[in-house]
Amino acid sequence: MRAAVVAEFGAPATVEEREVPRPGSGQVLVRLEACGLCHTDIHAMRGDWPAKPNLPLTPGHEGVGIIEGLGEGVTTREIGQRVAMPWLGHACGECRYCVDGRENLCEKQYNNGYGVPGGYAEYMLADARFAVPVPDGISPLDAAPLTCAGVTTYAAIKNARVTPGETVAVFGVGGLGHLAVQYARLVGAKVVAVDVTQEKLDLATDLGADHVVNAELADPVKAINEWGGADVAVVLAVAPSVFRQAFDSLNRGGRLVLVSLPAHGEITLPIFETVLKGISVIGSIVGTRQDLVEVFDLHAAGRTRVIAETRDLDRVNDSVEEVLSGTVPARLVFTYHTADLMRPPTGS
Ligand code: ZN
Ligand code: ZN
């Protein structure tokens, strides 16, 4: 099988021929059909964050594919079933976070494409319980971006407890932002989208944003405040200035929701305004399996649209450059169609 491998932080990925792995106890072997390229993968490949991924690294936490092998003891998944392998590759199931419905905060979790090999490969192993079934009617190309970009923004909107009639400002209309706009609309909010490229703002309008601000041409704080201010500001961009802009665009009682993870990020907020305006600051990390089930459900019901383009895995480094240059409409998704698919995997 082909797999993209990063041997050293900051080095380009190489696409190598690897043995198809064998599923261990509790695992499934999945023949991948698609895997999205999330900005997190780029941080992982560079070792940008305090918690480093294991090397050699095969990134990818938007993998979607068909189960071809079952490890010992797996009874809840079937050969031939389509599943998604999100960031949350495993959680313990017993800690206070797992038990009270916040498995995304489990301290014993491991993450696909970070702690264990991910979806930039033609096959991967997954903990069967964390391989989330993809309903019929959702294509792998749509399911892949929903598996991180979708669930992450869906959970962000849920965590901000947005109510109908509130205004949500979405800072950054990319892979995550184009879905955030739609989830904010689905809960009844008015949506203002902020970005620095007109194409992305046009996309946001097309997906239901009520108002857009081009931050290259106008001060987003002024523009949003003139439009009535934001009750919730979701930060999906990584430029440091955006965090303060998002804070300054909030109304009283507003919630600042931090989602994007710049390489070296700190924010400084004025205590006086935070207290007097009753502002909440919320960190929101991916979502639970149940969140992903709901994301898929909404998509199957026709409530969301995924904007993505496909790339071949051999172009992994070019694809990273494309994402960094900001020229990608929303999401890039690697798709896998090779002679490999005709060979039975060794693990089944
Ligand atoms: Zn991601
Ligand atoms: Zn746990």
mmCIF file of C-alpha atoms and ligand atoms in Angstrom:
data_model
loop_
_atom_site.group_PDB
_atom_site.id
_atom_site.type_symbol
_atom_site.label_atom_id
_atom_site.label_comp_id
_atom_site.label_asym_id
_atom_site.label_seq_id
_atom_site.Cartn_x
_atom_site.Cartn_y
_atom_site.Cartn_z
ATOM 1 C CA MET A 1 0.000 0.000 0.000
ATOM 2 C CA ARG A 2 1.064 3.611 -0.491
ATOM 3 C CA ALA A 3 1.476 5.740 2.624
ATOM 4 C CA ALA A 4 2.734 9.284 3.122
ATOM 5 C CA VAL A 5 5.481 9.266 5.727
ATOM 6 C CA VAL A 6 7.180 12.129 7.546
ATOM 7 C CA ALA A 7 10.492 10.946 9.017
ATOM 8 C CA GLU A 8 11.561 14.227 10.607
ATOM 9 C CA PHE A 9 9.637 17.341 11.670
ATOM 10 C CA GLY A 10 9.686 19.925 8.915
ATOM 11 C CA ALA A 11 10.901 17.493 6.250
ATOM 12 C CA PRO A 12 8.681 16.886 3.210
ATOM 13 C CA ALA A 13 6.511 13.795 3.302
ATOM 14 C CA THR A 14 7.570 10.880 1.119
ATOM 15 C CA VAL A 15 5.061 8.497 -0.385
ATOM 16 C CA GLU A 16 6.314 4.995 0.293
ATOM 17 C CA GLU A 17 5.269 1.444 -0.310
ATOM 18 C CA ARG A 18 4.362 -0.209 3.002
ATOM 19 C CA GLU A 19 2.977 -3.516 4.219
ATOM 20 C CA VAL A 20 -0.757 -3.520 4.793
ATOM 21 C CA PRO A 21 -1.067 -3.763 8.597
ATOM 22 C CA ARG A 22 -2.942 -6.547 10.411
ATOM 23 C CA PRO A 23 -5.747 -5.628 12.776
ATOM 24 C CA GLY A 24 -5.042 -6.407 16.413
ATOM 25 C CA SER A 25 -7.578 -7.171 19.099
ATOM 26 C CA GLY A 26 -10.443 -4.667 18.998
ATOM 27 C CA GLN A 27 -9.241 -3.124 15.747
ATOM 28 C CA VAL A 28 -10.553 -2.904 12.215
ATOM 29 C CA LEU A 29 -8.521 -2.708 9.024
ATOM 30 C CA VAL A 30 -9.920 -0.029 6.733
ATOM 31 C CA ARG A 31 -9.235 0.379 3.014
ATOM 32 C CA LEU A 32 -9.302 4.130 2.685
ATOM 33 C CA GLU A 33 -11.296 5.821 -0.043
ATOM 34 C CA ALA A 34 -10.593 9.399 0.978
ATOM 35 C CA CYS A 35 -8.828 11.490 3.590
ATOM 36 C CA GLY A 36 -9.023 15.260 3.963
ATOM 37 C CA LEU A 37 -6.054 17.529 4.510
ATOM 38 C CA CYS A 38 -6.621 19.449 7.756
ATOM 39 C CA HIS A 39 -4.387 22.327 8.852
ATOM 40 C CA THR A 40 -3.592 20.253 11.943
ATOM 41 C CA ASP A 41 -1.796 17.762 9.690
ATOM 42 C CA ILE A 42 0.573 20.522 8.621
ATOM 43 C CA HIS A 43 1.298 21.412 12.249
ATOM 44 C CA ALA A 44 1.857 17.712 12.961
ATOM 45 C CA MET A 45 4.279 17.327 10.051
ATOM 46 C CA ARG A 46 6.282 20.281 11.375
ATOM 47 C CA GLY A 47 6.123 19.358 15.051
ATOM 48 C CA ASP A 48 4.699 22.811 15.746
ATOM 49 C CA TRP A 49 2.910 22.127 19.017
ATOM 50 C CA PRO A 50 4.108 21.357 22.553
ATOM 51 C CA ALA A 51 2.758 17.770 22.347
ATOM 52 C CA LYS A 52 4.678 16.158 19.471
ATOM 53 C CA PRO A 53 3.350 13.371 17.260
ATOM 54 C CA ASN A 54 5.164 10.054 17.041
ATOM 55 C CA LEU A 55 7.715 9.690 14.209
ATOM 56 C CA PRO A 56 7.718 8.379 11.554
ATOM 57 C CA LEU A 57 4.334 10.008 11.095
ATOM 58 C CA THR A 58 1.543 9.179 8.674
ATOM 59 C CA PRO A 59 -0.870 12.097 9.104
ATOM 60 C CA GLY A 60 -4.587 12.183 8.464
ATOM 61 C CA HIS A 61 -7.642 12.369 10.724
ATOM 62 C CA GLU A 62 -10.347 12.714 8.090
ATOM 63 C CA GLY A 63 -9.988 9.173 6.775
ATOM 64 C CA VAL A 64 -13.034 7.429 5.321
ATOM 65 C CA GLY A 65 -13.073 3.926 3.918
ATOM 66 C CA ILE A 66 -14.422 0.408 3.898
ATOM 67 C CA ILE A 67 -13.719 -2.166 6.592
ATOM 68 C CA GLU A 68 -11.814 -5.091 5.110
ATOM 69 C CA GLY A 69 -10.568 -6.838 8.233
ATOM 70 C CA LEU A 70 -11.796 -7.415 11.778
ATOM 71 C CA GLY A 71 -9.463 -8.011 14.704
ATOM 72 C CA GLU A 72 -10.200 -10.382 17.528
ATOM 73 C CA GLY A 73 -13.286 -9.525 19.567
ATOM 74 C CA VAL A 74 -14.801 -7.013 17.151
ATOM 75 C CA THR A 75 -18.553 -7.578 17.026
ATOM 76 C CA THR A 76 -19.987 -4.103 16.448
ATOM 77 C CA ARG A 77 -18.524 -3.449 12.998
ATOM 78 C CA GLU A 78 -18.781 -5.474 9.796
ATOM 79 C CA ILE A 79 -16.684 -6.186 6.751
ATOM 80 C CA GLY A 80 -17.861 -3.902 3.942
ATOM 81 C CA GLN A 81 -19.104 -1.164 6.266
ATOM 82 C CA ARG A 82 -18.035 2.441 5.507
ATOM 83 C CA VAL A 83 -16.497 4.176 8.503
ATOM 84 C CA ALA A 84 -14.763 7.457 9.354
ATOM 85 C CA MET A 85 -11.589 7.736 11.458
ATOM 86 C CA PRO A 86 -11.589 11.125 13.189
ATOM 87 C CA TRP A 87 -8.966 12.825 15.353
ATOM 88 C CA LEU A 88 -10.273 10.946 18.394
ATOM 89 C CA GLY A 89 -8.829 7.536 17.580
ATOM 90 C CA HIS A 90 -9.317 6.128 21.064
ATOM 91 C CA ALA A 91 -10.468 7.239 24.505
ATOM 92 C CA CYS A 92 -10.424 5.202 27.699
ATOM 93 C CA GLY A 93 -14.176 5.027 28.245
ATOM 94 C CA GLU A 94 -13.829 5.117 32.029
ATOM 95 C CA CYS A 95 -12.483 8.480 33.149
ATOM 96 C CA ARG A 96 -14.747 11.299 34.319
ATOM 97 C CA TYR A 97 -14.633 12.944 30.896
ATOM 98 C CA CYS A 98 -15.470 9.791 28.977
ATOM 99 C CA VAL A 99 -18.253 8.894 31.390
ATOM 100 C CA ASP A 100 -19.938 12.296 31.342
ATOM 101 C CA GLY A 101 -19.968 12.686 27.560
ATOM 102 C CA ARG A 102 -16.762 14.611 27.013
ATOM 103 C CA GLU A 103 -14.586 11.837 25.606
ATOM 104 C CA ASN A 104 -12.814 14.461 23.470
ATOM 105 C CA LEU A 105 -11.153 15.609 26.726
ATOM 106 C CA CYS A 106 -10.002 12.118 27.816
ATOM 107 C CA GLU A 107 -6.411 12.232 29.042
ATOM 108 C CA LYS A 108 -5.764 8.697 27.796
ATOM 109 C CA GLN A 109 -6.962 9.381 24.249
ATOM 110 C CA TYR A 110 -4.824 8.845 21.228
ATOM 111 C CA ASN A 111 -5.256 10.550 17.934
ATOM 112 C CA ASN A 112 -5.338 9.262 14.396
ATOM 113 C CA GLY A 113 -2.582 10.698 12.247
ATOM 114 C CA TYR A 114 -0.706 11.944 15.326
ATOM 115 C CA GLY A 115 -0.139 9.282 17.982
ATOM 116 C CA VAL A 116 -0.994 6.443 15.581
ATOM 117 C CA PRO A 117 -0.812 6.256 11.762
ATOM 118 C CA GLY A 118 -3.639 8.094 10.039
ATOM 119 C CA GLY A 119 -5.424 8.324 6.735
ATOM 120 C CA TYR A 120 -2.681 9.493 4.371
ATOM 121 C CA ALA A 121 -2.392 5.874 3.315
ATOM 122 C CA GLU A 122 -4.343 3.296 1.409
ATOM 123 C CA TYR A 123 -5.018 1.276 4.548
ATOM 124 C CA MET A 124 -5.109 2.063 8.233
ATOM 125 C CA LEU A 125 -5.995 0.387 11.485
ATOM 126 C CA ALA A 126 -8.584 1.847 13.824
ATOM 127 C CA ASP A 127 -10.053 1.091 17.217
ATOM 128 C CA ALA A 128 -13.361 -0.406 16.074
ATOM 129 C CA ARG A 129 -15.366 1.532 18.673
ATOM 130 C CA PHE A 130 -13.987 4.840 17.386
ATOM 131 C CA ALA A 131 -14.460 4.075 13.679
ATOM 132 C CA VAL A 132 -17.741 5.930 13.214
ATOM 133 C CA PRO A 133 -20.182 4.431 10.665
ATOM 134 C CA VAL A 134 -20.916 6.661 7.673
ATOM 135 C CA PRO A 135 -24.595 6.516 6.684
ATOM 136 C CA ASP A 136 -25.588 5.414 3.194
ATOM 137 C CA GLY A 137 -25.970 8.307 0.828
ATOM 138 C CA ILE A 138 -22.927 10.258 1.999
ATOM 139 C CA SER A 139 -20.042 10.040 -0.442
ATOM 140 C CA PRO A 140 -16.526 9.471 0.918
ATOM 141 C CA LEU A 141 -15.580 12.844 -0.579
ATOM 142 C CA ASP A 142 -18.195 14.577 1.583
ATOM 143 C CA ALA A 143 -17.682 12.368 4.622
ATOM 144 C CA ALA A 144 -13.941 13.122 4.852
ATOM 145 C CA PRO A 145 -14.191 16.888 5.543
ATOM 146 C CA LEU A 146 -17.135 16.294 7.872
ATOM 147 C CA THR A 147 -14.939 13.982 9.960
ATOM 148 C CA CYS A 148 -12.827 16.847 11.327
ATOM 149 C CA ALA A 149 -13.852 20.188 9.817
ATOM 150 C CA GLY A 150 -17.506 19.290 10.244
ATOM 151 C CA VAL A 151 -17.478 17.812 13.725
ATOM 152 C CA THR A 152 -15.115 20.501 15.044
ATOM 153 C CA THR A 153 -17.267 23.431 13.956
ATOM 154 C CA TYR A 154 -20.492 21.636 14.863
ATOM 155 C CA ALA A 155 -19.190 21.123 18.406
ATOM 156 C CA ALA A 156 -17.953 24.734 18.547
ATOM 157 C CA ILE A 157 -21.446 26.017 17.776
ATOM 158 C CA LYS A 158 -22.912 23.602 20.352
ATOM 159 C CA ASN A 159 -20.363 24.597 23.008
ATOM 160 C CA ALA A 160 -21.163 28.275 22.473
ATOM 161 C CA ARG A 161 -24.845 27.528 23.199
ATOM 162 C CA VAL A 162 -25.976 29.671 20.309
ATOM 163 C CA THR A 163 -29.667 30.496 20.426
ATOM 164 C CA PRO A 164 -31.924 31.569 17.543
ATOM 165 C CA GLY A 165 -31.666 35.240 16.758
ATOM 166 C CA GLU A 166 -28.121 35.618 18.017
ATOM 167 C CA THR A 167 -25.342 36.716 15.720
ATOM 168 C CA VAL A 168 -22.363 34.451 15.095
ATOM 169 C CA ALA A 169 -19.179 35.845 13.566
ATOM 170 C CA VAL A 170 -17.033 33.250 11.810
ATOM 171 C CA PHE A 171 -13.418 34.348 11.412
ATOM 172 C CA GLY A 172 -11.841 32.350 8.583
ATOM 173 C CA VAL A 173 -13.826 30.712 5.794
ATOM 174 C CA GLY A 174 -11.814 27.631 4.869
ATOM 175 C CA GLY A 175 -12.360 23.945 5.434
ATOM 176 C CA LEU A 176 -13.783 24.598 8.886
ATOM 177 C CA GLY A 177 -15.340 27.987 8.278
ATOM 178 C CA HIS A 178 -17.516 26.972 5.362
ATOM 179 C CA LEU A 179 -19.151 24.407 7.635
ATOM 180 C CA ALA A 180 -19.268 26.711 10.684
ATOM 181 C CA VAL A 181 -21.361 29.162 8.668
ATOM 182 C CA GLN A 182 -23.855 26.392 7.924
ATOM 183 C CA TYR A 183 -24.093 25.057 11.502
ATOM 184 C CA ALA A 184 -24.607 28.578 12.839
ATOM 185 C CA ARG A 185 -27.422 29.027 10.341
ATOM 186 C CA LEU A 186 -28.936 25.685 11.324
ATOM 187 C CA VAL A 187 -29.361 26.788 14.948
ATOM 188 C CA GLY A 188 -31.078 29.950 13.812
ATOM 189 C CA ALA A 189 -28.291 32.479 14.149
ATOM 190 C CA LYS A 190 -27.536 35.357 11.840
ATOM 191 C CA VAL A 191 -24.057 34.851 10.447
ATOM 192 C CA VAL A 192 -21.298 37.267 9.560
ATOM 193 C CA ALA A 193 -18.250 35.735 7.885
ATOM 194 C CA VAL A 194 -14.813 37.355 7.917
ATOM 195 C CA ASP A 195 -11.950 36.459 5.585
ATOM 196 C CA VAL A 196 -9.262 38.130 3.508
ATOM 197 C CA THR A 197 -10.148 36.677 0.118
ATOM 198 C CA GLN A 198 -13.245 37.599 -1.837
ATOM 199 C CA GLU A 199 -13.724 34.067 -3.245
ATOM 200 C CA LYS A 200 -14.095 32.672 0.264
ATOM 201 C CA LEU A 201 -16.520 35.416 1.221
ATOM 202 C CA ASP A 202 -18.557 34.668 -1.902
ATOM 203 C CA LEU A 203 -18.575 31.025 -0.843
ATOM 204 C CA ALA A 204 -19.787 32.022 2.637
ATOM 205 C CA THR A 205 -22.612 34.055 1.094
ATOM 206 C CA ASP A 206 -23.495 31.130 -1.125
ATOM 207 C CA LEU A 207 -23.666 28.893 1.970
ATOM 208 C CA GLY A 208 -25.992 31.233 3.830
ATOM 209 C CA ALA A 209 -23.907 33.935 5.527
ATOM 210 C CA ASP A 210 -26.071 37.033 6.037
ATOM 211 C CA HIS A 211 -23.173 39.450 5.933
ATOM 212 C CA VAL A 212 -19.493 39.254 4.975
ATOM 213 C CA VAL A 213 -16.480 41.394 5.828
ATOM 214 C CA ASN A 214 -13.300 41.452 3.782
ATOM 215 C CA ALA A 215 -10.684 42.088 6.486
ATOM 216 C CA GLU A 216 -8.183 43.224 3.844
ATOM 217 C CA LEU A 217 -10.443 46.092 2.863
ATOM 218 C CA ALA A 218 -12.308 46.946 6.060
ATOM 219 C CA ASP A 219 -11.789 46.804 9.822
ATOM 220 C CA PRO A 220 -13.814 43.753 10.865
ATOM 221 C CA VAL A 221 -14.360 45.090 14.395
ATOM 222 C CA LYS A 222 -15.929 48.275 13.109
ATOM 223 C CA ALA A 223 -17.886 46.470 10.409
ATOM 224 C CA ILE A 224 -19.316 43.869 12.806
ATOM 225 C CA ASN A 225 -20.149 46.404 15.495
ATOM 226 C CA GLU A 226 -21.932 48.555 12.920
ATOM 227 C CA TRP A 227 -23.904 45.471 11.955
ATOM 228 C CA GLY A 228 -25.041 44.997 15.579
ATOM 229 C CA GLY A 229 -22.066 43.172 17.068
ATOM 230 C CA ALA A 230 -21.534 39.446 17.530
ATOM 231 C CA ASP A 231 -22.900 37.309 20.366
ATOM 232 C CA VAL A 232 -20.532 34.517 19.455
ATOM 233 C CA ALA A 233 -17.199 34.843 17.644
ATOM 234 C CA VAL A 234 -15.663 31.612 16.390
ATOM 235 C CA VAL A 235 -11.957 31.889 15.590
ATOM 236 C CA LEU A 236 -10.864 29.519 12.842
ATOM 237 C CA ALA A 237 -7.990 31.610 11.450
ATOM 238 C CA VAL A 238 -4.450 31.484 12.832
ATOM 239 C CA ALA A 239 -3.255 35.093 12.397
ATOM 240 C CA PRO A 240 -2.649 36.491 15.926
ATOM 241 C CA SER A 241 -4.511 39.748 15.218
ATOM 242 C CA VAL A 242 -7.717 37.840 14.507
ATOM 243 C CA PHE A 243 -8.159 36.718 18.125
ATOM 244 C CA ARG A 244 -8.339 40.269 19.379
ATOM 245 C CA GLN A 245 -10.568 41.326 16.511
ATOM 246 C CA ALA A 246 -12.947 38.532 17.419
ATOM 247 C CA PHE A 247 -12.987 39.618 21.074
ATOM 248 C CA ASP A 248 -13.551 43.259 20.172
ATOM 249 C CA SER A 249 -16.485 42.426 17.941
ATOM 250 C CA LEU A 250 -18.447 40.806 20.807
ATOM 251 C CA ASN A 251 -21.563 42.205 22.419
ATOM 252 C CA ARG A 252 -22.191 42.011 26.152
ATOM 253 C CA GLY A 253 -22.663 38.390 27.198
ATOM 254 C CA GLY A 254 -20.626 37.331 24.187
ATOM 255 C CA ARG A 255 -18.670 34.103 23.814
ATOM 256 C CA LEU A 256 -15.240 33.943 22.229
ATOM 257 C CA VAL A 257 -14.764 30.416 20.869
ATOM 258 C CA LEU A 258 -11.178 29.403 20.148
ATOM 259 C CA VAL A 259 -10.768 26.569 17.678
ATOM 260 C CA SER A 260 -7.712 27.208 15.509
ATOM 261 C CA LEU A 261 -4.307 26.402 16.981
ATOM 262 C CA PRO A 262 -1.492 28.678 15.812
ATOM 263 C CA ALA A 263 2.013 27.284 16.282
ATOM 264 C CA HIS A 264 2.906 29.681 19.098
ATOM 265 C CA GLY A 265 -0.275 31.241 20.306
ATOM 266 C CA GLU A 266 -1.073 33.405 23.274
ATOM 267 C CA ILE A 267 -3.796 35.977 23.637
ATOM 268 C CA THR A 268 -3.964 38.967 25.909
ATOM 269 C CA LEU A 269 -7.435 40.172 26.848
ATOM 270 C CA PRO A 270 -8.494 43.254 28.797
ATOM 271 C CA ILE A 271 -9.820 42.072 32.157
ATOM 272 C CA PHE A 272 -11.983 45.158 32.623
ATOM 273 C CA GLU A 273 -13.971 44.661 29.418
ATOM 274 C CA THR A 274 -14.112 40.898 29.828
ATOM 275 C CA VAL A 275 -15.670 41.271 33.282
ATOM 276 C CA LEU A 276 -17.944 44.216 32.604
ATOM 277 C CA LYS A 277 -19.266 42.774 29.366
ATOM 278 C CA GLY A 278 -19.620 39.277 30.868
ATOM 279 C CA ILE A 279 -17.548 37.680 28.129
ATOM 280 C CA SER A 280 -16.835 33.930 28.143
ATOM 281 C CA VAL A 281 -13.756 32.448 26.519
ATOM 282 C CA ILE A 282 -14.297 28.870 25.344
ATOM 283 C CA GLY A 283 -11.726 26.434 23.992
ATOM 284 C CA SER A 284 -13.368 23.874 21.727
ATOM 285 C CA ILE A 285 -11.449 20.778 20.615
ATOM 286 C CA VAL A 286 -12.967 18.523 17.921
ATOM 287 C CA GLY A 287 -16.104 16.670 19.066
ATOM 288 C CA THR A 288 -17.335 13.332 20.345
ATOM 289 C CA ARG A 289 -18.395 10.303 18.337
ATOM 290 C CA GLN A 290 -21.990 11.328 18.958
ATOM 291 C CA ASP A 291 -21.272 14.789 17.540
ATOM 292 C CA LEU A 292 -19.942 13.112 14.393
ATOM 293 C CA VAL A 293 -23.041 10.917 14.171
ATOM 294 C CA GLU A 294 -25.150 14.101 14.298
ATOM 295 C CA VAL A 295 -22.957 15.794 11.681
ATOM 296 C CA PHE A 296 -23.435 12.839 9.331
ATOM 297 C CA ASP A 297 -27.171 12.775 10.072
ATOM 298 C CA LEU A 298 -27.580 16.429 9.175
ATOM 299 C CA HIS A 299 -25.615 15.942 5.983
ATOM 300 C CA ALA A 300 -27.639 12.873 5.003
ATOM 301 C CA ALA A 301 -30.769 14.973 5.573
ATOM 302 C CA GLY A 302 -29.480 17.508 3.054
ATOM 303 C CA ARG A 303 -28.854 20.271 5.582
ATOM 304 C CA THR A 304 -25.170 20.885 4.803
ATOM 305 C CA ARG A 305 -22.942 21.165 1.763
ATOM 306 C CA VAL A 306 -19.283 20.191 1.642
ATOM 307 C CA ILE A 307 -16.959 22.082 -0.683
ATOM 308 C CA ALA A 308 -13.851 20.060 -1.501
ATOM 309 C CA GLU A 309 -11.437 19.219 -4.286
ATOM 310 C CA THR A 310 -9.568 15.952 -4.723
ATOM 311 C CA ARG A 311 -5.824 15.423 -4.966
ATOM 312 C CA ASP A 312 -3.624 12.379 -5.419
ATOM 313 C CA LEU A 313 -1.575 11.359 -2.397
ATOM 314 C CA ASP A 314 1.589 11.614 -4.527
ATOM 315 C CA ARG A 315 0.985 15.379 -4.475
ATOM 316 C CA VAL A 316 0.924 15.574 -0.683
ATOM 317 C CA ASN A 317 3.654 18.220 -0.387
ATOM 318 C CA ASP A 318 2.180 20.370 -3.178
ATOM 319 C CA SER A 319 -1.183 20.072 -1.503
ATOM 320 C CA VAL A 320 0.245 21.357 1.767
ATOM 321 C CA GLU A 321 1.659 24.352 -0.103
ATOM 322 C CA GLU A 322 -1.714 24.971 -1.711
ATOM 323 C CA VAL A 323 -3.421 25.041 1.690
ATOM 324 C CA LEU A 324 -0.772 27.378 3.115
ATOM 325 C CA SER A 325 -1.079 29.751 0.164
ATOM 326 C CA GLY A 326 -4.805 30.146 0.846
ATOM 327 C CA THR A 327 -5.782 29.313 -2.723
ATOM 328 C CA VAL A 328 -7.853 26.261 -1.835
ATOM 329 C CA PRO A 329 -11.613 26.936 -1.956
ATOM 330 C CA ALA A 330 -12.368 24.977 1.232
ATOM 331 C CA ARG A 331 -10.946 21.485 1.670
ATOM 332 C CA LEU A 332 -8.512 19.244 -0.212
ATOM 333 C CA VAL A 333 -9.204 15.523 -0.026
ATOM 334 C CA PHE A 334 -6.832 12.750 -1.028
ATOM 335 C CA THR A 335 -8.561 9.925 -2.855
ATOM 336 C CA TYR A 336 -7.187 6.470 -3.362
ATOM 337 C CA HIS A 337 -7.650 4.511 -6.566
ATOM 338 C CA THR A 338 -4.794 2.168 -7.279
ATOM 339 C CA ALA A 339 -4.091 -1.405 -8.275
ATOM 340 C CA ASP A 340 -3.730 -2.001 -4.548
ATOM 341 C CA LEU A 341 -7.468 -1.986 -4.241
ATOM 342 C CA MET A 342 -7.634 -5.172 -6.272
ATOM 343 C CA ARG A 343 -5.355 -7.131 -3.955
ATOM 344 C CA PRO A 344 -6.747 -8.705 -0.805
ATOM 345 C CA PRO A 345 -5.192 -7.152 2.288
ATOM 346 C CA THR A 346 -2.904 -9.403 4.287
ATOM 347 C CA GLY A 347 -4.815 -8.666 7.457
ATOM 348 C CA SER A 348 -8.192 -10.156 6.553
HETATM 349 ZN ZN ZN B 1 -8.524 18.493 11.761
HETATM 350 ZN ZN ZN B 2 -11.253 8.706 29.227
#
